[in-house]
Tab-separated table of C-alpha atoms in Angstrom:
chain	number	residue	atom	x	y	z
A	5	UNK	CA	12.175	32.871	-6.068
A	6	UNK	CA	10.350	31.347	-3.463
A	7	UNK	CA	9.334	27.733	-3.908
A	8	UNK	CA	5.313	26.879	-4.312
A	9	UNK	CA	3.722	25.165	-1.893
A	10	UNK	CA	2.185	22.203	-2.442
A	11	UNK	CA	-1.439	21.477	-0.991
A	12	UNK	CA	-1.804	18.114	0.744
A	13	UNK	CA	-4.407	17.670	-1.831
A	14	UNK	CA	-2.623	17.033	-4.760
A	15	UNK	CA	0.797	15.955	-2.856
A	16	UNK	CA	0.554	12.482	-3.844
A	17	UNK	CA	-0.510	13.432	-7.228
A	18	UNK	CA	2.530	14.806	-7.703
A	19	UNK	CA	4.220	11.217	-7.927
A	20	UNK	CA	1.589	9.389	-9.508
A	21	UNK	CA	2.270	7.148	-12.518
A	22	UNK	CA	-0.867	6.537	-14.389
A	23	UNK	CA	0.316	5.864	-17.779
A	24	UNK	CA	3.226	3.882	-17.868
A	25	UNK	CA	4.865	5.012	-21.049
A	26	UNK	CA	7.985	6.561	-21.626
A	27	UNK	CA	8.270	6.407	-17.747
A	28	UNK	CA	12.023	6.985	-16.662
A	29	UNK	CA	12.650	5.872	-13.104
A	30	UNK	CA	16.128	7.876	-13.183
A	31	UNK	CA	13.682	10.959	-13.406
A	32	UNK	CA	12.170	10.679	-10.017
A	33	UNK	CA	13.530	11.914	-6.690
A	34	UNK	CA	14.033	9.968	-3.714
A	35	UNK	CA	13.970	13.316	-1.517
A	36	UNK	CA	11.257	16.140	-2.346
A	37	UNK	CA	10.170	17.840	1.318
A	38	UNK	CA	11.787	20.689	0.325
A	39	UNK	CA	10.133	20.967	-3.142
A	40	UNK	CA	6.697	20.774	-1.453
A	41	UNK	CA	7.526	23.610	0.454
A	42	UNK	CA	7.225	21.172	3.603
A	43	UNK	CA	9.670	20.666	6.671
A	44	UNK	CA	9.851	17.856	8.833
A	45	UNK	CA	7.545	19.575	11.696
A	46	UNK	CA	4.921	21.085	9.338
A	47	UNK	CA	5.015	17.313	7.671
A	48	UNK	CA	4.228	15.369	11.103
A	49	UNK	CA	1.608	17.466	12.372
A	50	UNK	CA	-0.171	17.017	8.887
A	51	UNK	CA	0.407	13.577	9.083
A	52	UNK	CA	-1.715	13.244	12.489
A	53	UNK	CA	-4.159	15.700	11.234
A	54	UNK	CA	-4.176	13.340	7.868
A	55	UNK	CA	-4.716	9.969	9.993
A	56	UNK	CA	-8.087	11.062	11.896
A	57	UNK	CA	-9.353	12.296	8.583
A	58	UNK	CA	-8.587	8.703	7.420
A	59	UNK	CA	-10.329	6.871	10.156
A	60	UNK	CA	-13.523	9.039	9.358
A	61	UNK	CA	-13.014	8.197	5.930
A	62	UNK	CA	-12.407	4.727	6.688
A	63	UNK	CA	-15.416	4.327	8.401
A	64	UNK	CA	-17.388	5.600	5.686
A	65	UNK	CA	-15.944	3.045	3.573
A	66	UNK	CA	-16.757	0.109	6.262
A	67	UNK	CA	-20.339	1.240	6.902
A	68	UNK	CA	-21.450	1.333	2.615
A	69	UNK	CA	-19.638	-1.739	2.503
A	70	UNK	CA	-19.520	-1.771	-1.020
A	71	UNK	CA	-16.267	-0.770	-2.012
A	72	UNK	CA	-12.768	-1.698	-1.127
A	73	UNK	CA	-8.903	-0.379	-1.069
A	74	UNK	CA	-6.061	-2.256	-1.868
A	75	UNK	CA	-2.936	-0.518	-1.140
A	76	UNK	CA	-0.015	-2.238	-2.188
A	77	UNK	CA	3.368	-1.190	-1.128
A	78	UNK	CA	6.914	-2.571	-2.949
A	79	UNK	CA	10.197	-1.667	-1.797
A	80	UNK	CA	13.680	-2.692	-1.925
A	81	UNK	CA	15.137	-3.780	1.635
A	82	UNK	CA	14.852	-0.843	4.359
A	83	UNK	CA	12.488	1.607	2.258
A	84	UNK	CA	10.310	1.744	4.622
A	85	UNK	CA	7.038	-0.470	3.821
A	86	UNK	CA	6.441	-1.630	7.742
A	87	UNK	CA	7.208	2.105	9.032
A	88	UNK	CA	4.327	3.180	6.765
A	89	UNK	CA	1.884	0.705	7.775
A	90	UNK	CA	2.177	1.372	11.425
A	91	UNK	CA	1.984	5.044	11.129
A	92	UNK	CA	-0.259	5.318	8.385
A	93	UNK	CA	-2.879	3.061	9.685
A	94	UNK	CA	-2.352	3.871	12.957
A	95	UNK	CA	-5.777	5.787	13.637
A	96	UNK	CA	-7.605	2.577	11.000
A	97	UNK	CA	-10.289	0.420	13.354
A	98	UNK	CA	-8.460	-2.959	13.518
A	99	UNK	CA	-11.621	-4.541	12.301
A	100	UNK	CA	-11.919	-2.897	8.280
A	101	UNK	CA	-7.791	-3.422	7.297
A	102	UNK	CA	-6.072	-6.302	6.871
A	103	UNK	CA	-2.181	-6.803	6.064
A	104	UNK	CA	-1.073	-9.771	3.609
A	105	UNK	CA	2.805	-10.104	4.404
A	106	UNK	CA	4.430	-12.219	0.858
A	107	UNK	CA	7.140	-14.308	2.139
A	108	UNK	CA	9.464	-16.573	0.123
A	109	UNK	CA	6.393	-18.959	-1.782
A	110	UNK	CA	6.245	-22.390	-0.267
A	111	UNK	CA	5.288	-25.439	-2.108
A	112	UNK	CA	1.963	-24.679	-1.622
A	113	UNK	CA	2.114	-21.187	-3.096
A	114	UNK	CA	4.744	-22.638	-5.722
A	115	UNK	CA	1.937	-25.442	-7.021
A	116	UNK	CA	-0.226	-22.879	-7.967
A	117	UNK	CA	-0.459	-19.851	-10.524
A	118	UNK	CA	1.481	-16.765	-8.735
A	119	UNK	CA	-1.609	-14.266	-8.373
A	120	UNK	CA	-3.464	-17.311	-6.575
A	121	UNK	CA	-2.388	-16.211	-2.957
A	122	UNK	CA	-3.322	-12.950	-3.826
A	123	UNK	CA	-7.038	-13.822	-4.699
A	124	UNK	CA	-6.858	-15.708	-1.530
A	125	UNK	CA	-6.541	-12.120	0.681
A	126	UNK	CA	-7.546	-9.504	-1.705
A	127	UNK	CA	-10.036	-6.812	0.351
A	128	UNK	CA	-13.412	-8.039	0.700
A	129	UNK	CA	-15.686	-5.026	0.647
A	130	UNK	CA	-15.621	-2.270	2.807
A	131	UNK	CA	-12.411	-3.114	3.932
A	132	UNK	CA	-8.660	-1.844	3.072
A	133	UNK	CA	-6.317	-4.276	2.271
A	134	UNK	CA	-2.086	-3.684	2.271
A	135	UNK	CA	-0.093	-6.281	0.511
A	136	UNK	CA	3.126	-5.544	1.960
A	137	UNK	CA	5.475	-6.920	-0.920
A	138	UNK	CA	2.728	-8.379	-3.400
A	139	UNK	CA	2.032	-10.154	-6.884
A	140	UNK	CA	5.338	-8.291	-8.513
A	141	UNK	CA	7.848	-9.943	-6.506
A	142	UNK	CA	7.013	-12.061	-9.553
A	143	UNK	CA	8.644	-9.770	-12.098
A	144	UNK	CA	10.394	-8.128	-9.649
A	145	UNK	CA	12.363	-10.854	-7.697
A	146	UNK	CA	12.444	-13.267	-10.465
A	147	UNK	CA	13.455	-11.021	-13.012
A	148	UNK	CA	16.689	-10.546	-11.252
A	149	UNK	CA	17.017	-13.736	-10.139
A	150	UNK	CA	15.126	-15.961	-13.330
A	151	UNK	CA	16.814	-18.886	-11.705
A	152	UNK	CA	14.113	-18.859	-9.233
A	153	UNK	CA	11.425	-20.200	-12.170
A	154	UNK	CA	13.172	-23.356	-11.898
A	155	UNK	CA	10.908	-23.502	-8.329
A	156	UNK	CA	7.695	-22.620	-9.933
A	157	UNK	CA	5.498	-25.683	-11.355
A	158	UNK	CA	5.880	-24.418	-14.814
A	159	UNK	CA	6.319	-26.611	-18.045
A	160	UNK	CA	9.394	-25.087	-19.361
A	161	UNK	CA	8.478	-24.351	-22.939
A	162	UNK	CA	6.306	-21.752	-21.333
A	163	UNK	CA	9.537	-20.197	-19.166
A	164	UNK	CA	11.296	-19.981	-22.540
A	165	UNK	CA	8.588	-18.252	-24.542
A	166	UNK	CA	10.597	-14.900	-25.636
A	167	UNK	CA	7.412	-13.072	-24.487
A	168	UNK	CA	7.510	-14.512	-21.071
A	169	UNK	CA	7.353	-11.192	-18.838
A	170	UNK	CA	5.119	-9.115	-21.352
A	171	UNK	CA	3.037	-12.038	-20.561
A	172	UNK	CA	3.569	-11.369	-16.648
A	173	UNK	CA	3.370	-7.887	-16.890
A	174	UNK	CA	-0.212	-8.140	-19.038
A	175	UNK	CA	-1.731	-10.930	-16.429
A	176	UNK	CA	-1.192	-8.457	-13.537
A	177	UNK	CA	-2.742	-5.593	-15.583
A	178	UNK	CA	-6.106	-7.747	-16.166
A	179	UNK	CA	-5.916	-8.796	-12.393
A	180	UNK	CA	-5.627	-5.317	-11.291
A	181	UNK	CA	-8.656	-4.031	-13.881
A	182	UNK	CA	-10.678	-7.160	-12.787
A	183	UNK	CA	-10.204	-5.847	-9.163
A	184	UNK	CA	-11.139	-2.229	-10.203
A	185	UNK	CA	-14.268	-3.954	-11.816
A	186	UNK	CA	-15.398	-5.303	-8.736
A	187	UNK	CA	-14.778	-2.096	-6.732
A	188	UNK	CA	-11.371	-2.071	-5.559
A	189	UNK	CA	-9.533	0.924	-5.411
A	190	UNK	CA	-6.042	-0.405	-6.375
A	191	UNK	CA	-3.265	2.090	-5.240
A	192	UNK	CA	0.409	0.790	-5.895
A	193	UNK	CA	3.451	2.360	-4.179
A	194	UNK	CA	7.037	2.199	-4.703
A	195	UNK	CA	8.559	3.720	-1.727
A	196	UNK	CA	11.687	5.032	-3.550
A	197	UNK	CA	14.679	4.988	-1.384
A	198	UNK	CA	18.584	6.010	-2.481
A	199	UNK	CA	21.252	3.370	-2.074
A	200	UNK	CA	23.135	6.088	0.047
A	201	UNK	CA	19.961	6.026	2.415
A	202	UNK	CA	19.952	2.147	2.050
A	203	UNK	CA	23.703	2.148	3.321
A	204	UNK	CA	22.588	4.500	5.813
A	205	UNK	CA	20.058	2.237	7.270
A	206	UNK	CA	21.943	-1.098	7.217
A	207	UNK	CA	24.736	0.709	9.278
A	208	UNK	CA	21.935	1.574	11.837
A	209	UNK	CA	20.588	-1.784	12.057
A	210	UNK	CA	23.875	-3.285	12.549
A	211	UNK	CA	24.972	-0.511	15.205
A	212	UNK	CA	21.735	-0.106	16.917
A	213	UNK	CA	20.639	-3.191	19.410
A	214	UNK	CA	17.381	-2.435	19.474
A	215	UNK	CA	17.393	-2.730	15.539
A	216	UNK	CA	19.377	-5.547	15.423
A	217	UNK	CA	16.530	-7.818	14.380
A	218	UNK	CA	15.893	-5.975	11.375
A	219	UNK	CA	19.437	-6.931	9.985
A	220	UNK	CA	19.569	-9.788	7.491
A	221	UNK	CA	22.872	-11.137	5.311
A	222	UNK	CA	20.673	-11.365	2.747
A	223	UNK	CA	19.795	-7.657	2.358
A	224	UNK	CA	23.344	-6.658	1.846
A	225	UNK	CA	23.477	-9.829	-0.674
A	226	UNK	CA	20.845	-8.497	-2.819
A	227	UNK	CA	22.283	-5.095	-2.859
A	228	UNK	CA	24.894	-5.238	-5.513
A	229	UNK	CA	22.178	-6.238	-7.729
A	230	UNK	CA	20.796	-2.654	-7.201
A	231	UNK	CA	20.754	-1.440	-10.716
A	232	UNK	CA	19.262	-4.278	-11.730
A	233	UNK	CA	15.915	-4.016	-9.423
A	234	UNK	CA	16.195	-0.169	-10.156
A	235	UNK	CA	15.882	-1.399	-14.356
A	236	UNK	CA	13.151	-3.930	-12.900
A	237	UNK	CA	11.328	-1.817	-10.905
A	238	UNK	CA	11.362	0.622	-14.003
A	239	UNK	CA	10.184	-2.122	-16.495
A	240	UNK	CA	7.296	-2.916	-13.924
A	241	UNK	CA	5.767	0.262	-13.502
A	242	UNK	CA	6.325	1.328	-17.182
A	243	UNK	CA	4.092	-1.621	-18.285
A	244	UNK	CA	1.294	-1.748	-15.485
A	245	UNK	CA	0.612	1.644	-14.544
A	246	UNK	CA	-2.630	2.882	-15.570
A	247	UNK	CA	-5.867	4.611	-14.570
A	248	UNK	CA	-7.377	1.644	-13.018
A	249	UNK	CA	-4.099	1.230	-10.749
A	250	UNK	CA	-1.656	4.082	-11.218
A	251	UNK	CA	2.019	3.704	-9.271
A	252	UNK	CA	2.741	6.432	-7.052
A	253	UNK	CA	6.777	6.529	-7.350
A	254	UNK	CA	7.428	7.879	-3.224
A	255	UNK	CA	10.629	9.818	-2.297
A	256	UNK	CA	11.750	7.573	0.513
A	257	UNK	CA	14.532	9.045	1.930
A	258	UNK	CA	12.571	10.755	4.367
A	259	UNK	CA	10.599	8.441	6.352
A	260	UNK	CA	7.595	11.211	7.392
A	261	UNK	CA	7.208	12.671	4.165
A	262	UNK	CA	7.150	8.888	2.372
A	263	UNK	CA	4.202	8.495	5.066
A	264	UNK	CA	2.578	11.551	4.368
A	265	UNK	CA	2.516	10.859	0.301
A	266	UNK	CA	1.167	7.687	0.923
A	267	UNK	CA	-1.599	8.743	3.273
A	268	UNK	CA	-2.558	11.417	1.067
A	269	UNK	CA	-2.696	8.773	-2.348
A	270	UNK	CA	-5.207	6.557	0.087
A	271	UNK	CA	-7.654	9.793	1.334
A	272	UNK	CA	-7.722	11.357	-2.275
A	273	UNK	CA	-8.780	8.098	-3.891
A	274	UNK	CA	-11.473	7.458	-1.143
A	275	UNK	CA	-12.810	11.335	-1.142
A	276	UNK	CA	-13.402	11.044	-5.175
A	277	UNK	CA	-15.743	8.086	-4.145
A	278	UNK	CA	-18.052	10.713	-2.278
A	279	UNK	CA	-19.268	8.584	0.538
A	280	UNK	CA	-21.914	8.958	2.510
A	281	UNK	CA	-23.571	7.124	5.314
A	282	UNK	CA	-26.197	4.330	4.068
A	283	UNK	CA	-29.747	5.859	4.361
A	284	UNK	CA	-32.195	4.034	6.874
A	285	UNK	CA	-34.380	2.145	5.451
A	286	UNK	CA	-38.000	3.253	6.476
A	287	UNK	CA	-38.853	0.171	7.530
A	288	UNK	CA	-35.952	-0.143	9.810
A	289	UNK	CA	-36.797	3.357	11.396
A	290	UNK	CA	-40.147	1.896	12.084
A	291	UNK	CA	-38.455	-0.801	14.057
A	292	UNK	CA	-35.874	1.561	15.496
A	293	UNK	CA	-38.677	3.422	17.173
A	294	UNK	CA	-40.342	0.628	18.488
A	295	UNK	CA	-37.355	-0.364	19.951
A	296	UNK	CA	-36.793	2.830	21.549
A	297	UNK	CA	-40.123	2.867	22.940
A	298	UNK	CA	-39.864	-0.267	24.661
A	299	UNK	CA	-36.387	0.468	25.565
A	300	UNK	CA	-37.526	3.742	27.093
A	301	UNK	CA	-40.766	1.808	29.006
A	302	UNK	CA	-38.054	-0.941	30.545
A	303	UNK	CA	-36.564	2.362	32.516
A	304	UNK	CA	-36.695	1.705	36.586
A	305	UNK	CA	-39.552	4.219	38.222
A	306	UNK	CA	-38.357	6.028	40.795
A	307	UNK	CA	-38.980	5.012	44.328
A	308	UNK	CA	-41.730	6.511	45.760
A	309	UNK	CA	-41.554	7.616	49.434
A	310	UNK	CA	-44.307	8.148	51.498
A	311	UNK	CA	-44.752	11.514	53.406
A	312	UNK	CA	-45.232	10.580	57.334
């Protein structure tokens, strides 16, 4: 039986998470081209095709300036998050997107609640806004690691409370729905890479010079703690996804259909908003003519020679 084809229209559907419950990470595939009915050269011409329709869309979005996109993109080492950036956004005027790196907290970041640097950059309106790496680093990261509280200004009765990352998990959910609230389109992706792949791309990092730079000990440190990020990532999205900010769960093994799943979450979300350009305001045409007139009446005449 031949396999169904799936429209670009409801590709990222496909992986979308929007209630959490009973969500099995085990269940989702890191590969799924092949499923779509989609090959790597079909894929990459779609994906141009995909990025002007996004800059027209993006514009649209600029020019209401009303509402916003945050797109926020979690991965473990070498899934792909900067690849998907620079292609994705590639066709985006610099001017409406910004991208929020997280690094490491300093004691800056580390003095204050952990969604405070993400207030501090959230989208204003009519712009998109990536968080590459984001607020759940904080049940992410620490969750592996819980030693890392001991950094975080936090009275340690709280830190022990038995309910400690319910309480995380239900703080992000209100921060997302406040967001939604104000008109921000939250879209949260998990680019969801195989630790074969992972091996795959350490070895190329290591063996490539150009892609040396890339390489860090600490990626292959934080590797043998793989099936516990796979149990946190699973824990994370079972308890925050919902219709206000659904997951989209990304096979990541292959880079241009991760890309093309992601582009395809971002235009679906901003076509349901059914922009349109703002309508002049009469009074505004009124000037516009004026302007046009004068503009028009400033033109040089042309010289006028005389017949001999």
């Amino acid at each position: 039986m031949a396999r169904k084809k799936t429209t670009t229209n409801t590709l990222a559907r496909r992986f979308s998470v929007h209630n959490g419950k009973g969500f099995s990470l085990a269940d989702c595939p890191t590969r799924a081209a092949e499923a779509c009915g989609l090959d790597k050269k079909t894929g990459k011409q779609l994906l141009r095709e995909r990025i002007r329709h996004l800059s027209q869309l993006q514009a649209l979005l600029y020019a209401n300036n009303t509402w916003s996109v945050l797109v926020v993109l979690q991965a473990l080492d070498a899934g792909g998050k900067d690849g998907v950036i620079k292609h994705v956004m590639s066709g985006i005027n610099p001017q409406g997107v910004s991208v929020s790196s997280f690094k490491q907290p300093g004691p800056v970041e580390l003095a204050h609640g952990y969604l405070w640097r993400e207030h501090m950059v959230a989208p204003a309106a009519g712009r998109i806004g990536i968080f590459n790496r984001s607020h759940y680093e904080e049940v992410l990261v620490t969750r592996v690691h819980p030693e890392l509280l001991e950094h975080e200004c936090l009275p340690l009765s709280l830190r022990r409370r038995p309910t400690f990352w319910k309480d995380r998990y239900e703080d992000i959910s209100s921060f997302e729905r406040y967001m939604a609230r104000q008109g921000t389109i939250v879209l949260k992706f998990f680019l969801h890479l195989s630790k074969e792949e992972q091996r795959l791309r350490f070895l190329k990092r290591i063996r490539h010079r150009a892609k040396n730079w890339k390489f860090s000990p600490a990626d292959i440190h934080e590797r043998q703690y793989w099936d516990d990020y796979q149990n946190a990532y699973e824990e994370a999205i079972r308890h925050t996804a919902h219709p206000d900010a659904p997951w989209f769960v990304v096979p990541a093994d292959q880079k241009w259909f991760e890309r093309l799943v992601v582009i395809e979450a971002i235009i679906d979300a901003l076509e349901k908003l059914h922009l349109k350009m703002p309508a002049m305001d009469p009074a505004m045409e009124a000037d516009m003519e004026k302007a046009r007139r004068q503009l028009e009446a400033e033109a040089p005449r042309p010289a006028h020679n005389p017949v001999h």
